[in-house]
Coordinates of C-alpha atoms in Angstrom, one line a residue:
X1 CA -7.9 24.7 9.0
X2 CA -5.5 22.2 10.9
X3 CA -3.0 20.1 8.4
X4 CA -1.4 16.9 10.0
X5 CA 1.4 15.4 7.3
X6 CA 2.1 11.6 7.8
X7 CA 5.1 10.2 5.6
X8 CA 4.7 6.9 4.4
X9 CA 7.0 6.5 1.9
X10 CA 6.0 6.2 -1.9
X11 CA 9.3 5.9 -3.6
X12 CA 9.3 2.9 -4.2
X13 CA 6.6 3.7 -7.1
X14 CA 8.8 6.8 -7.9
X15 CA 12.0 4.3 -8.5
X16 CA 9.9 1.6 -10.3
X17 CA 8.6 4.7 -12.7
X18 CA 12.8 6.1 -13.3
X19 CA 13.3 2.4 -14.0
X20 CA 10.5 2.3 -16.4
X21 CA 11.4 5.3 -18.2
X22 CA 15.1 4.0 -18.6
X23 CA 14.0 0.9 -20.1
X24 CA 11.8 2.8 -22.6
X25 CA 14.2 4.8 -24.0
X26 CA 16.4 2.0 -24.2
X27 CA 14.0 0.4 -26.2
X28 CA 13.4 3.0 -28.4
X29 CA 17.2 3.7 -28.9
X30 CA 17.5 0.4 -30.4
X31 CA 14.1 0.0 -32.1
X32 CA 16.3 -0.2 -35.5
X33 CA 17.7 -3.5 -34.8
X34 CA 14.2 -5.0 -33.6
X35 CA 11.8 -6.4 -36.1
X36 CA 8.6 -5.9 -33.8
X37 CA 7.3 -2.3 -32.9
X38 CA 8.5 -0.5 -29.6
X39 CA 6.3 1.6 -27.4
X40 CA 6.8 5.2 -27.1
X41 CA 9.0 6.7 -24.6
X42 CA 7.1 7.6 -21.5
X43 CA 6.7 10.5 -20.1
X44 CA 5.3 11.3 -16.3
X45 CA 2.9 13.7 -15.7
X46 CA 3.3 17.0 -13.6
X47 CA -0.6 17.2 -12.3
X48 CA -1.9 20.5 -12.1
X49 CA -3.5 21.1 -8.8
X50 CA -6.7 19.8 -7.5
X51 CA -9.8 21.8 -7.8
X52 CA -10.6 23.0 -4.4
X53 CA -13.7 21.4 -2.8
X54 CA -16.1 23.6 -0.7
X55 CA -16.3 22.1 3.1
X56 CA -19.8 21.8 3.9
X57 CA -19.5 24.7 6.5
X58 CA -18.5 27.1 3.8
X59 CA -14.7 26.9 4.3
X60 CA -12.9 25.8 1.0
X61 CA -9.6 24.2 1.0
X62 CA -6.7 26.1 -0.6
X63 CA -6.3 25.8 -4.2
X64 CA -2.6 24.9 -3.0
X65 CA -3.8 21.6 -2.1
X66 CA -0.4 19.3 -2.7
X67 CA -0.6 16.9 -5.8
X68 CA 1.8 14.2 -7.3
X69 CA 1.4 12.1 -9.7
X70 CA 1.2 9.0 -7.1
X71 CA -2.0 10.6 -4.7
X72 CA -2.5 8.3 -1.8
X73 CA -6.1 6.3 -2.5
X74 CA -8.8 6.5 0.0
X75 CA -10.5 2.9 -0.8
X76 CA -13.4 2.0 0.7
X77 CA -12.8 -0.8 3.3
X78 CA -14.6 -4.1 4.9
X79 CA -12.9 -5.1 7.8
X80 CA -14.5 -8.2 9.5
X81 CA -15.3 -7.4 13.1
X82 CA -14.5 -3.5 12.8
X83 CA -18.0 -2.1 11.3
X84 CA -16.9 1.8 11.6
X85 CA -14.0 1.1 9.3
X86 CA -15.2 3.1 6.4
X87 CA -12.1 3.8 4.7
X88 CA -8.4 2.5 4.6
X89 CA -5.6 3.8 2.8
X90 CA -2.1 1.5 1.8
X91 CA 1.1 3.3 1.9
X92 CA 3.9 1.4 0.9
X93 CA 4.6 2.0 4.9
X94 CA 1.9 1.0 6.5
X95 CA -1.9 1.3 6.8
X96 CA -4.4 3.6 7.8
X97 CA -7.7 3.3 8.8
X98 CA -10.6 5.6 9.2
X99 CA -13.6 5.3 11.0
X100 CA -15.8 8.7 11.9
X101 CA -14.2 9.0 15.5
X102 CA -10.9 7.9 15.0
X103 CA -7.8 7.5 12.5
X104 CA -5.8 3.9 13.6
X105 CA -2.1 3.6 12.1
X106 CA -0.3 0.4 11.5
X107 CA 3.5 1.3 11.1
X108 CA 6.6 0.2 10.6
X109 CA 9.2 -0.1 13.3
X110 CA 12.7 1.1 12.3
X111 CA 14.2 -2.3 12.4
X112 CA 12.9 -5.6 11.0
X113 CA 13.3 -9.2 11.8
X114 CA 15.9 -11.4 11.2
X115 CA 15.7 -13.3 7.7
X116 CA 14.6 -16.9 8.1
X117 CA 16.3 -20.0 6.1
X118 CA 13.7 -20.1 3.1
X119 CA 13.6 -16.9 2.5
X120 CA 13.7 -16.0 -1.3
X121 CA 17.3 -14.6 -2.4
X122 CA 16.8 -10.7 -2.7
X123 CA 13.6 -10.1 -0.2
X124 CA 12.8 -8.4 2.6
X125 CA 12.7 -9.7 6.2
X126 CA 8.9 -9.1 7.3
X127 CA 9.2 -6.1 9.5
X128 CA 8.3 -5.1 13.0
X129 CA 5.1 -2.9 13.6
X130 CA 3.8 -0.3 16.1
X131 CA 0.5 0.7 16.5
X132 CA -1.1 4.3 17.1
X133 CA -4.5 5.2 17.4
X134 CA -5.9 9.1 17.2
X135 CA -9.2 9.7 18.3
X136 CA -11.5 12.5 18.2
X137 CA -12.6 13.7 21.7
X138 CA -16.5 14.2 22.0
X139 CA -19.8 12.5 20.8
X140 CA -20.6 13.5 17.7
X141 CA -20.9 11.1 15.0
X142 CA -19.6 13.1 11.7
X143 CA -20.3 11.8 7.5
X144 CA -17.3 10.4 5.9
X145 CA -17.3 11.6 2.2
X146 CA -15.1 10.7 -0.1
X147 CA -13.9 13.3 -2.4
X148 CA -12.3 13.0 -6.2
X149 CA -12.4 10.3 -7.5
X150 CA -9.1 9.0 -9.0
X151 CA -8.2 7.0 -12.7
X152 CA -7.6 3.8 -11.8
X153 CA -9.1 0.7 -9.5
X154 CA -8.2 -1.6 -6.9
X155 CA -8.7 -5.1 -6.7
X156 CA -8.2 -7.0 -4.0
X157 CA -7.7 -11.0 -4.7
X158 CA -6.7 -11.9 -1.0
X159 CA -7.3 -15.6 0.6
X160 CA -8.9 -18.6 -1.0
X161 CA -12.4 -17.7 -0.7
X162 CA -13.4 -15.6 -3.8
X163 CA -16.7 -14.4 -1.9
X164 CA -14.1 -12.5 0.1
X165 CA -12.7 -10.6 -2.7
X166 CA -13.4 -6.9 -3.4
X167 CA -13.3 -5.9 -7.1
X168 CA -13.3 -2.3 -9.0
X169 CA -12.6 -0.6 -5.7
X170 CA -12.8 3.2 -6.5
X171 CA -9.2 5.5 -5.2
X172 CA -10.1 9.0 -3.8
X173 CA -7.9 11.7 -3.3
X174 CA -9.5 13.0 -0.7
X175 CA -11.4 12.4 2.4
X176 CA -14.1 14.7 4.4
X177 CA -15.6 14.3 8.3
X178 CA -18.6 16.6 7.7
X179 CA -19.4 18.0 11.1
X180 CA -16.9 16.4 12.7
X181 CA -17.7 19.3 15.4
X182 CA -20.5 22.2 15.0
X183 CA -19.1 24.5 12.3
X184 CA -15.9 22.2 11.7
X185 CA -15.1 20.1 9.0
X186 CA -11.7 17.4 8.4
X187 CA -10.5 16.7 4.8
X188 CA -7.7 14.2 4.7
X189 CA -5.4 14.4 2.1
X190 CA -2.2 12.2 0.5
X191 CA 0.2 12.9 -1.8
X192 CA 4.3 11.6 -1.8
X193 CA 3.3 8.7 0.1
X194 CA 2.2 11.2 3.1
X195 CA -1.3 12.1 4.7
X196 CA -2.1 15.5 5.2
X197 CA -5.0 16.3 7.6
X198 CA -7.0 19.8 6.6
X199 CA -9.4 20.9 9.7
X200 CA -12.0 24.0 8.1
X201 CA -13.3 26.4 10.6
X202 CA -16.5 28.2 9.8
X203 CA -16.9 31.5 10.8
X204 CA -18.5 31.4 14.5
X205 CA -17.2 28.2 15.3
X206 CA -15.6 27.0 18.2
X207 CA -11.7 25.8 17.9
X208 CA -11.4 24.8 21.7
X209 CA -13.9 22.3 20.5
X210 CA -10.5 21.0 18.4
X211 CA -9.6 17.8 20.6
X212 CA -8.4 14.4 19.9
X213 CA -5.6 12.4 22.2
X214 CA -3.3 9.9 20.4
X215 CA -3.6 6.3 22.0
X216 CA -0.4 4.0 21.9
X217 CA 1.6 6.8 22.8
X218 CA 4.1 6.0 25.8
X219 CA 5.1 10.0 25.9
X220 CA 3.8 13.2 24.6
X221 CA 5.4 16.7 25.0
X222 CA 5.4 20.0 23.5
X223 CA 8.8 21.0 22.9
X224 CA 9.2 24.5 24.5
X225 CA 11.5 26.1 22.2
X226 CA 10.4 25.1 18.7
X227 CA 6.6 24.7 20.1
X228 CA 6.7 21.0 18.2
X229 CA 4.6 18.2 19.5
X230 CA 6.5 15.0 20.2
X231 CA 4.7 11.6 20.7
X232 CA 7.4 8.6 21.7
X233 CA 6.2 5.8 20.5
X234 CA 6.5 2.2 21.6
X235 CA 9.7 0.8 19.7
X236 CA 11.4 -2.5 19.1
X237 CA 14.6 -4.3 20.8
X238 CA 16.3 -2.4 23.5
X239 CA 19.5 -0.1 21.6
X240 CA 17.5 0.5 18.4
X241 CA 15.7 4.0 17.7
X242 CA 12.6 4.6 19.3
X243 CA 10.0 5.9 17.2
X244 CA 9.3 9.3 17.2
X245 CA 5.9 11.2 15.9
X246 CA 6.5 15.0 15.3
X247 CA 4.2 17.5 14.8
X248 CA 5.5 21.0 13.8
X249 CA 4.7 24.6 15.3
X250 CA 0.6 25.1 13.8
X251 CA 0.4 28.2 11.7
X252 CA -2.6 29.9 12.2
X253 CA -4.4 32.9 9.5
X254 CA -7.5 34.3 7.7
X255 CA -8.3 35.8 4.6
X256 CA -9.1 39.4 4.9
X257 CA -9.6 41.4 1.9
X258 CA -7.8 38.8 -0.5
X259 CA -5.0 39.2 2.7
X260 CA -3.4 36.2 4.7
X261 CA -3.4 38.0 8.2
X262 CA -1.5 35.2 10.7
X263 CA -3.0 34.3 13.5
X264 CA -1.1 33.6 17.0
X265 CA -1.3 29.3 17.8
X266 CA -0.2 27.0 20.2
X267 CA -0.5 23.4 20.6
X268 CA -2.2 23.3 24.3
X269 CA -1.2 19.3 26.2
X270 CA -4.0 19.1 28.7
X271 CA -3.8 17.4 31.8
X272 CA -5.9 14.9 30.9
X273 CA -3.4 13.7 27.6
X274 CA -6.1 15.6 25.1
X275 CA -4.2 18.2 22.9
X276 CA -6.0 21.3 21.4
X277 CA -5.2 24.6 20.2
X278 CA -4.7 28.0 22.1
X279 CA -5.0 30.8 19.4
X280 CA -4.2 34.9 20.0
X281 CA -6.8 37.6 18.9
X282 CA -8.3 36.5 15.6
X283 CA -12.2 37.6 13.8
X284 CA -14.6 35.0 14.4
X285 CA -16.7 36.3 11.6
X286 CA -14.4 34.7 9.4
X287 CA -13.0 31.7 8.3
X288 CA -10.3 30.1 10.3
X289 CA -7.1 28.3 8.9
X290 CA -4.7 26.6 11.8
X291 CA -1.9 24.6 9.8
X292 CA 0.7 22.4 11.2
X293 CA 2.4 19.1 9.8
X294 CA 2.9 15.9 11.2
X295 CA 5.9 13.3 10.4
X296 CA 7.0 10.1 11.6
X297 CA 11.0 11.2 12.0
X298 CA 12.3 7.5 12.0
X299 CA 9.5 6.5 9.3
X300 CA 10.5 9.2 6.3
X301 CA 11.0 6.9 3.5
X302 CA 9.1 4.1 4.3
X303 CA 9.9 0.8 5.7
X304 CA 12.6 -0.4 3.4
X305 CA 10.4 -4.0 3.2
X306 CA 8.0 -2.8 0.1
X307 CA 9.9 -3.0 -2.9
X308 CA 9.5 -3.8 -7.1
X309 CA 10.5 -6.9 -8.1
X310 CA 9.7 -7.0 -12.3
X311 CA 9.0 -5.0 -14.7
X312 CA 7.1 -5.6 -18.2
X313 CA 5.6 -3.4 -20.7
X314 CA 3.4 -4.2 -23.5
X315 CA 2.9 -3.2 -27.7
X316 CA 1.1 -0.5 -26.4
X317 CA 3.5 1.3 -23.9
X318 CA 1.5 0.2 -20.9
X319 CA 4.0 -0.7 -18.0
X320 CA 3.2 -3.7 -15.6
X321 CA 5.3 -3.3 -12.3
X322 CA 4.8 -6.5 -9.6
X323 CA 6.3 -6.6 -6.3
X324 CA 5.7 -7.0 -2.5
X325 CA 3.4 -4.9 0.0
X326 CA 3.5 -5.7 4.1
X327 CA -0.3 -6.3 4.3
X328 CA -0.8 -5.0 7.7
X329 CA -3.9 -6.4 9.9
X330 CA -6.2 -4.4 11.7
X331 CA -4.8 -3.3 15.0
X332 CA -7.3 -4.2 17.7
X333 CA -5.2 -3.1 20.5
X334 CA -3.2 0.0 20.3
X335 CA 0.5 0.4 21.2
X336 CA 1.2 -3.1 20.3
X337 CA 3.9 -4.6 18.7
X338 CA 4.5 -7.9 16.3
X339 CA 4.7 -8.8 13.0
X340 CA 1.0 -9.6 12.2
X341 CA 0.1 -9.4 8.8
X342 CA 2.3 -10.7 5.6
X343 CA 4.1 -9.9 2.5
X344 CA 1.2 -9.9 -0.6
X345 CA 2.5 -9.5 -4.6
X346 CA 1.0 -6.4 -5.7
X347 CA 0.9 -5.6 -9.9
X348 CA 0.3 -2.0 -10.7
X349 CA -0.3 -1.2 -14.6
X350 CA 0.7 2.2 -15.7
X351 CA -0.5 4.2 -19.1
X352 CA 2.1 4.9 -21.5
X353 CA 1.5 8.6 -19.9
X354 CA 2.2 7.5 -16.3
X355 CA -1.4 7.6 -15.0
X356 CA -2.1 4.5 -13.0
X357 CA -4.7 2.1 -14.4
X358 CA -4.7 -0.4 -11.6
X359 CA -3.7 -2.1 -8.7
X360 CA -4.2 -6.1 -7.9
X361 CA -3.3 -7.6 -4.3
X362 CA -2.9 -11.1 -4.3
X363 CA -2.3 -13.7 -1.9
X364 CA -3.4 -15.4 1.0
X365 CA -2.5 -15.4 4.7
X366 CA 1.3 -15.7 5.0
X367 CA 3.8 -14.2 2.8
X368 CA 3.7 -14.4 -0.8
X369 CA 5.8 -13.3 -3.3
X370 CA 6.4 -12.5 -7.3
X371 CA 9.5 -12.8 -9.0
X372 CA 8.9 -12.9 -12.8
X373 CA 6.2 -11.3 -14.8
X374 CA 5.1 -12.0 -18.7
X375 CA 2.4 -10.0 -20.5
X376 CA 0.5 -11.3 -24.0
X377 CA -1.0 -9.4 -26.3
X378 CA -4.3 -9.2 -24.9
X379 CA -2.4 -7.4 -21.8
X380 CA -3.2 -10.3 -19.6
X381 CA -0.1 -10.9 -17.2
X382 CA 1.0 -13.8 -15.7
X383 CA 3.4 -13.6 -12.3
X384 CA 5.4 -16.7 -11.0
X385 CA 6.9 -16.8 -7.5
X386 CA 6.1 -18.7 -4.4
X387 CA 3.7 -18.5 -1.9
X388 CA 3.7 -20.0 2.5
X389 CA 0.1 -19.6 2.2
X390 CA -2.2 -22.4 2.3
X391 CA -5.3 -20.2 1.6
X392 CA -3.1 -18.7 -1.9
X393 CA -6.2 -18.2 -4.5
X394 CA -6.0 -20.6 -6.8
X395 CA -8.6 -20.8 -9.8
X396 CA -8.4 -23.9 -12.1
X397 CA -4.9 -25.0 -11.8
X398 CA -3.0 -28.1 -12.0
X399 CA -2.7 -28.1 -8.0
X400 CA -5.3 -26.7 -5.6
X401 CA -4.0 -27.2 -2.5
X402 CA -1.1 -26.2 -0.5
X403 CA 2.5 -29.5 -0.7
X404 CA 3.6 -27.6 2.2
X405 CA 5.9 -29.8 3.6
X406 CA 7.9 -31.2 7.1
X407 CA 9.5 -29.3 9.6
X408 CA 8.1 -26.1 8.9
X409 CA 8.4 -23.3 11.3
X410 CA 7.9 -19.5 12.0
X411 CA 11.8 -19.2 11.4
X412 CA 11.7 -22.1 8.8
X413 CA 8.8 -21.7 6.4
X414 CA 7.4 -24.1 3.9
X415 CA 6.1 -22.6 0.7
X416 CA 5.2 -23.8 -3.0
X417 CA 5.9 -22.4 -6.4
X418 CA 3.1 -20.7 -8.2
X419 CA 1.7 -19.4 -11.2
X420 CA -1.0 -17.2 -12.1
X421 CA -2.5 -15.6 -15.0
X422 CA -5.0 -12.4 -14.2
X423 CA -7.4 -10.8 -16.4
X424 CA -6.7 -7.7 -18.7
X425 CA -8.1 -5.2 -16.0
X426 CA -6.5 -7.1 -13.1
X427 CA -9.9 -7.9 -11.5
X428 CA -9.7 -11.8 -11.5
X429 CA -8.1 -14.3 -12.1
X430 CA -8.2 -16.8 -15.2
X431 CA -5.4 -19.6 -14.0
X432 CA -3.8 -19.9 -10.7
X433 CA -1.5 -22.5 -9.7
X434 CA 0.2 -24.1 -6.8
X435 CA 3.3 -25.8 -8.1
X436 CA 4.9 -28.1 -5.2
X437 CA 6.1 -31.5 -3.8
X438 CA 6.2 -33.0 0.0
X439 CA 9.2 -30.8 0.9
X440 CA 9.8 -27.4 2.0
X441 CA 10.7 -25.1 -0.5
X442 CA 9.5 -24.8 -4.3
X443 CA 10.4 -21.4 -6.5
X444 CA 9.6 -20.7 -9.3
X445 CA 12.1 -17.5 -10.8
X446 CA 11.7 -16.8 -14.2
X447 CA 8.5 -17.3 -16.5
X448 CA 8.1 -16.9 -20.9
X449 CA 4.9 -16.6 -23.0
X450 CA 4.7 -18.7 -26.0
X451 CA 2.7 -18.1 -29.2
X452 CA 0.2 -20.1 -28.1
X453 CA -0.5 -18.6 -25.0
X454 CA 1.3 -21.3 -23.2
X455 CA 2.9 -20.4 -19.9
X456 CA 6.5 -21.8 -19.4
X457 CA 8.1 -21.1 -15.7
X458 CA 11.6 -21.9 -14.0
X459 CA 12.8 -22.5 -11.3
X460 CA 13.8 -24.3 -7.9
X461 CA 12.9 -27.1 -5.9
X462 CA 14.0 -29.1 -3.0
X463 CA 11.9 -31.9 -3.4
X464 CA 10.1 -34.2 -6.4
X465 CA 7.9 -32.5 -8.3
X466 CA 5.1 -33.9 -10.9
X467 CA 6.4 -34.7 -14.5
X468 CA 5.2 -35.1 -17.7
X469 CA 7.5 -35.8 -20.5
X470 CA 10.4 -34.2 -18.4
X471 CA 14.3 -34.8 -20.1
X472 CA 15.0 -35.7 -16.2
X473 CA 12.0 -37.3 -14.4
X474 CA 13.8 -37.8 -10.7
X475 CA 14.2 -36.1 -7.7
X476 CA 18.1 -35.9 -7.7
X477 CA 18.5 -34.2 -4.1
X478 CA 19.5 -31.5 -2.3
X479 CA 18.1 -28.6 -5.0
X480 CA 16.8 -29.0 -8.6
X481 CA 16.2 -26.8 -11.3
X482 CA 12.8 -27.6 -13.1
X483 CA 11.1 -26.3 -16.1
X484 CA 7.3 -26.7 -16.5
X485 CA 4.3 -25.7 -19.5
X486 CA 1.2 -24.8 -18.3
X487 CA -2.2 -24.3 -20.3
X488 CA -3.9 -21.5 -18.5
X489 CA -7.3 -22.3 -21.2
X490 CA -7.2 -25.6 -19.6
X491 CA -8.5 -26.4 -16.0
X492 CA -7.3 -29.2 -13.4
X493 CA -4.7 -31.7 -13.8
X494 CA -4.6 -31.5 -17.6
X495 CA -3.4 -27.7 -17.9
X496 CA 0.0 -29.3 -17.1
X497 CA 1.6 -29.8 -20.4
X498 CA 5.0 -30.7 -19.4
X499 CA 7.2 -30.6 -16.3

């Protein structure tokens, strides 16, 4: 068994939870000077560890298997143009993608760009990105299973086109190449934000078989003293850190008589740039377990760029946390560097226990993101922010299309307010809204629920907007506060009630 470890940094959700647990106790402490009824203090769960799964050659995986209470999801994925993209996975990193022959990484450089002029207060600069492709050597074409299945669902409410949406998108824990070579299996792994590859050896196969070379790599070496394999990869500006992929000493053993007995490995750098195993004496009768672990030394804790923004939690002690996730695109080419992709809001509902219920993307092809966050008592949030993208989903609102504005550039981007209401389960959307004039720069920062259901946002703008009843009905200059009331159960121009 061969374990590769890839870090890509899940604290953010860890820091969201503390956060969440503070605030619940907080309510609680002072539940006798509040009229309405506070949820519970939450508590997260310790998972117990996962059953082990038999590999279709016979091997099982260790019933050591790491758990957390944040596993990284294995989602099924549709990537236009890339058919053998079966799988992807969304760290709070970076991406991963898995096809039957190959693993493709979309990463985070150690540095990011520099902020632009409309950048929202408080956010993140979009970051860098290297690209690193490992691929199996040989011909085989091995079955990607996924493997237990996790609480929770994805929905993914990207770009203006709802055809293109993907709905109730299972999470596994787990992810199997069946016969990835005769008598060899792969299981992939996450837990803490980091991917842990699992190769299982059947008794009688072949581990010289074992071969894959990483593509994007500028430099690979084996360090002779520690026996660690170093990848350099290609990093950004001149006088910053270059990235650097580390993959420990393997550990080798079998199980002999309920025994561990170690086996003698070596990482073995061909000529050629393919890397393999060399292993001492071991019985081939037996199962095999090889077991190093790889990490990204400049990427441990993610990018910095992912981050929560808001926090709500409802009657019933279910916690809503929104944000922003670097969405990265599908690397074509590997070893390239760039910024493409774009900041999308992500909401993320948690149990009153801590298990995760669901995860929504939203946004469209430029940066987007959430600043506020309200939820009724239906549990039906609605998120205000601003959006660049003129392909932002919107569903029945007041305005459909994009105000953008003059003089917009990548340094200088133009972007709208906008509001948006999403079902109970996070799957669609019942009201989404641009909210923006002929200028550059719209916000909106802070959003209430009336009792009614009527939506009432805040916020910024540096241009006129529409008004309706408004106690100041002109543009005044340079930047104006505005307040607005919206009617999601209303569509078009008449869900504006007030501006």
């Amino acid at each position: 068994m061969v374990s590769h470890r890839i870090s890509l940094g899940r604290r953010w959700f860890q820091g969201m939870l503390a956060l969440l647990l503070l605030v619940s106790h907080l309510l609680t402490s002072f539940a006798p000077l509040m009229a309405a009824p506070l949820p519970p203090r939450r508590e997260v769960p310790v998972n117990k560890p996962a059953t082990p799964q038999p590999a279709a050659s016979g091997v099982a995986l260790p019933a050591s298997a790491p758990t957390t209470p944040f596993p990284l999801a294995f989602v099924p994925a549709r990537v236009p143009g890339e058919p053998a993209v079966q799988f992807r996975a969304r760290g709070l990193g970076g991406e991963l993608f898995f096809a039957p022959r190959s693993v493709t990484f979309a990463l985070p450089l150690p540095e990011v760009s520099e902020p632009r002029a409309t950048q929202p207060e408080g956010q993140p600069a979009a970051p860098g990105r290297t690209t690193l492709r490992l691929r199996f050597v040989g011909e085989g074409t091995p079955r990607l299973r996924a493997l237990d299945e996790q609480p929770g669902r994805t929905h993914d409410l990207r770009g203006a086109d709802p055809a293109t949406w993907q709905r109730h998108l299972p999470g596994y824990a787990g992810l199997r190449y069946e016969g990835l070579y005769p008598g060899i299996d792969l299981v992939y792994q996450g837990t803490d934000g980091q991917l842990k590859s699992t190769y299982l050896l059947a008794p009688g196969a072949v581990p010289s078989q074992l071969r894959w070379r990483y593509e994007g790599a500028i430099q690979t070496q084996v360090e002779p003293t520690t026996g660690v394999l170093q990848l350099q990869l290609r990093g950004p500006r001149a006088g910053h850190a270059t990235p650097v992929l580390a993959e420990s000493a393997p550990v080798a053993w079998q199980e002999v008589g309920g025994q561990r007995v170690p086996v003698t490995v070596r990482y073995n750098l061909h000529r050629n740039g393919e890397i393999g195993f060399t292993l001492g004496t071991y019985d081939a009768t037996l199962p095999l377990i090889i077991d190093p672990v790889l990490s990204y030394s400049t990427f441990l804790g993610g990018s910095g760029t992912d981050r929560g923004q808001a926090v709500a939690v409802d009657a019933a002690g279910n916690s809503y946390v929104t944000g922003l996730s670097y969405a990265y695109d599908y690397p074509t080419t590997t070893g390239s560097q760039g910024t493409t992709g774009a900041f999308d809001i992500i909401l993320t509902k948690f149990s009153p226990t801590g298990t995760l219920l669901h995860s929504t993307y939203l946004g469209g092809s430029q940066n987007d993101y959430a600043q506020a966050i309200a939820v009724d008592s239906l549990g039906q949030v609605v998120l205000v922010g601003a959006t660049e993208s003129p392909d932002w989903p919107s569903v029945s609102g007041y305005q459909t299309s994009f105000g953008g504005g003059t003089g917009c550039t990548l340094s200088y981007a133009c972007r709208d307010a906008v509001v948006v209401q999403l079902t109970a389960d996070g799957s669609a959307l019942r009201y989404s809204s641009y909210l923006g004039g002929v200028s550059s720069d719209e916000i909106a920062n802070g959003v209430a629920l009336d009792a009614t259901g009527h939506i009432i946002i805040a916020g910024s703008a540096d241009s006129a907007l529409p008004t309706l009843g408004g106690h100041d009905t002109s543009y005044n200059g340079s930047t104006d506060a505005f307040v607005a009331r919206f009617n999601p159960a209303v569509t078009g121009t008449a869900s504006l009630l007030y501006s």
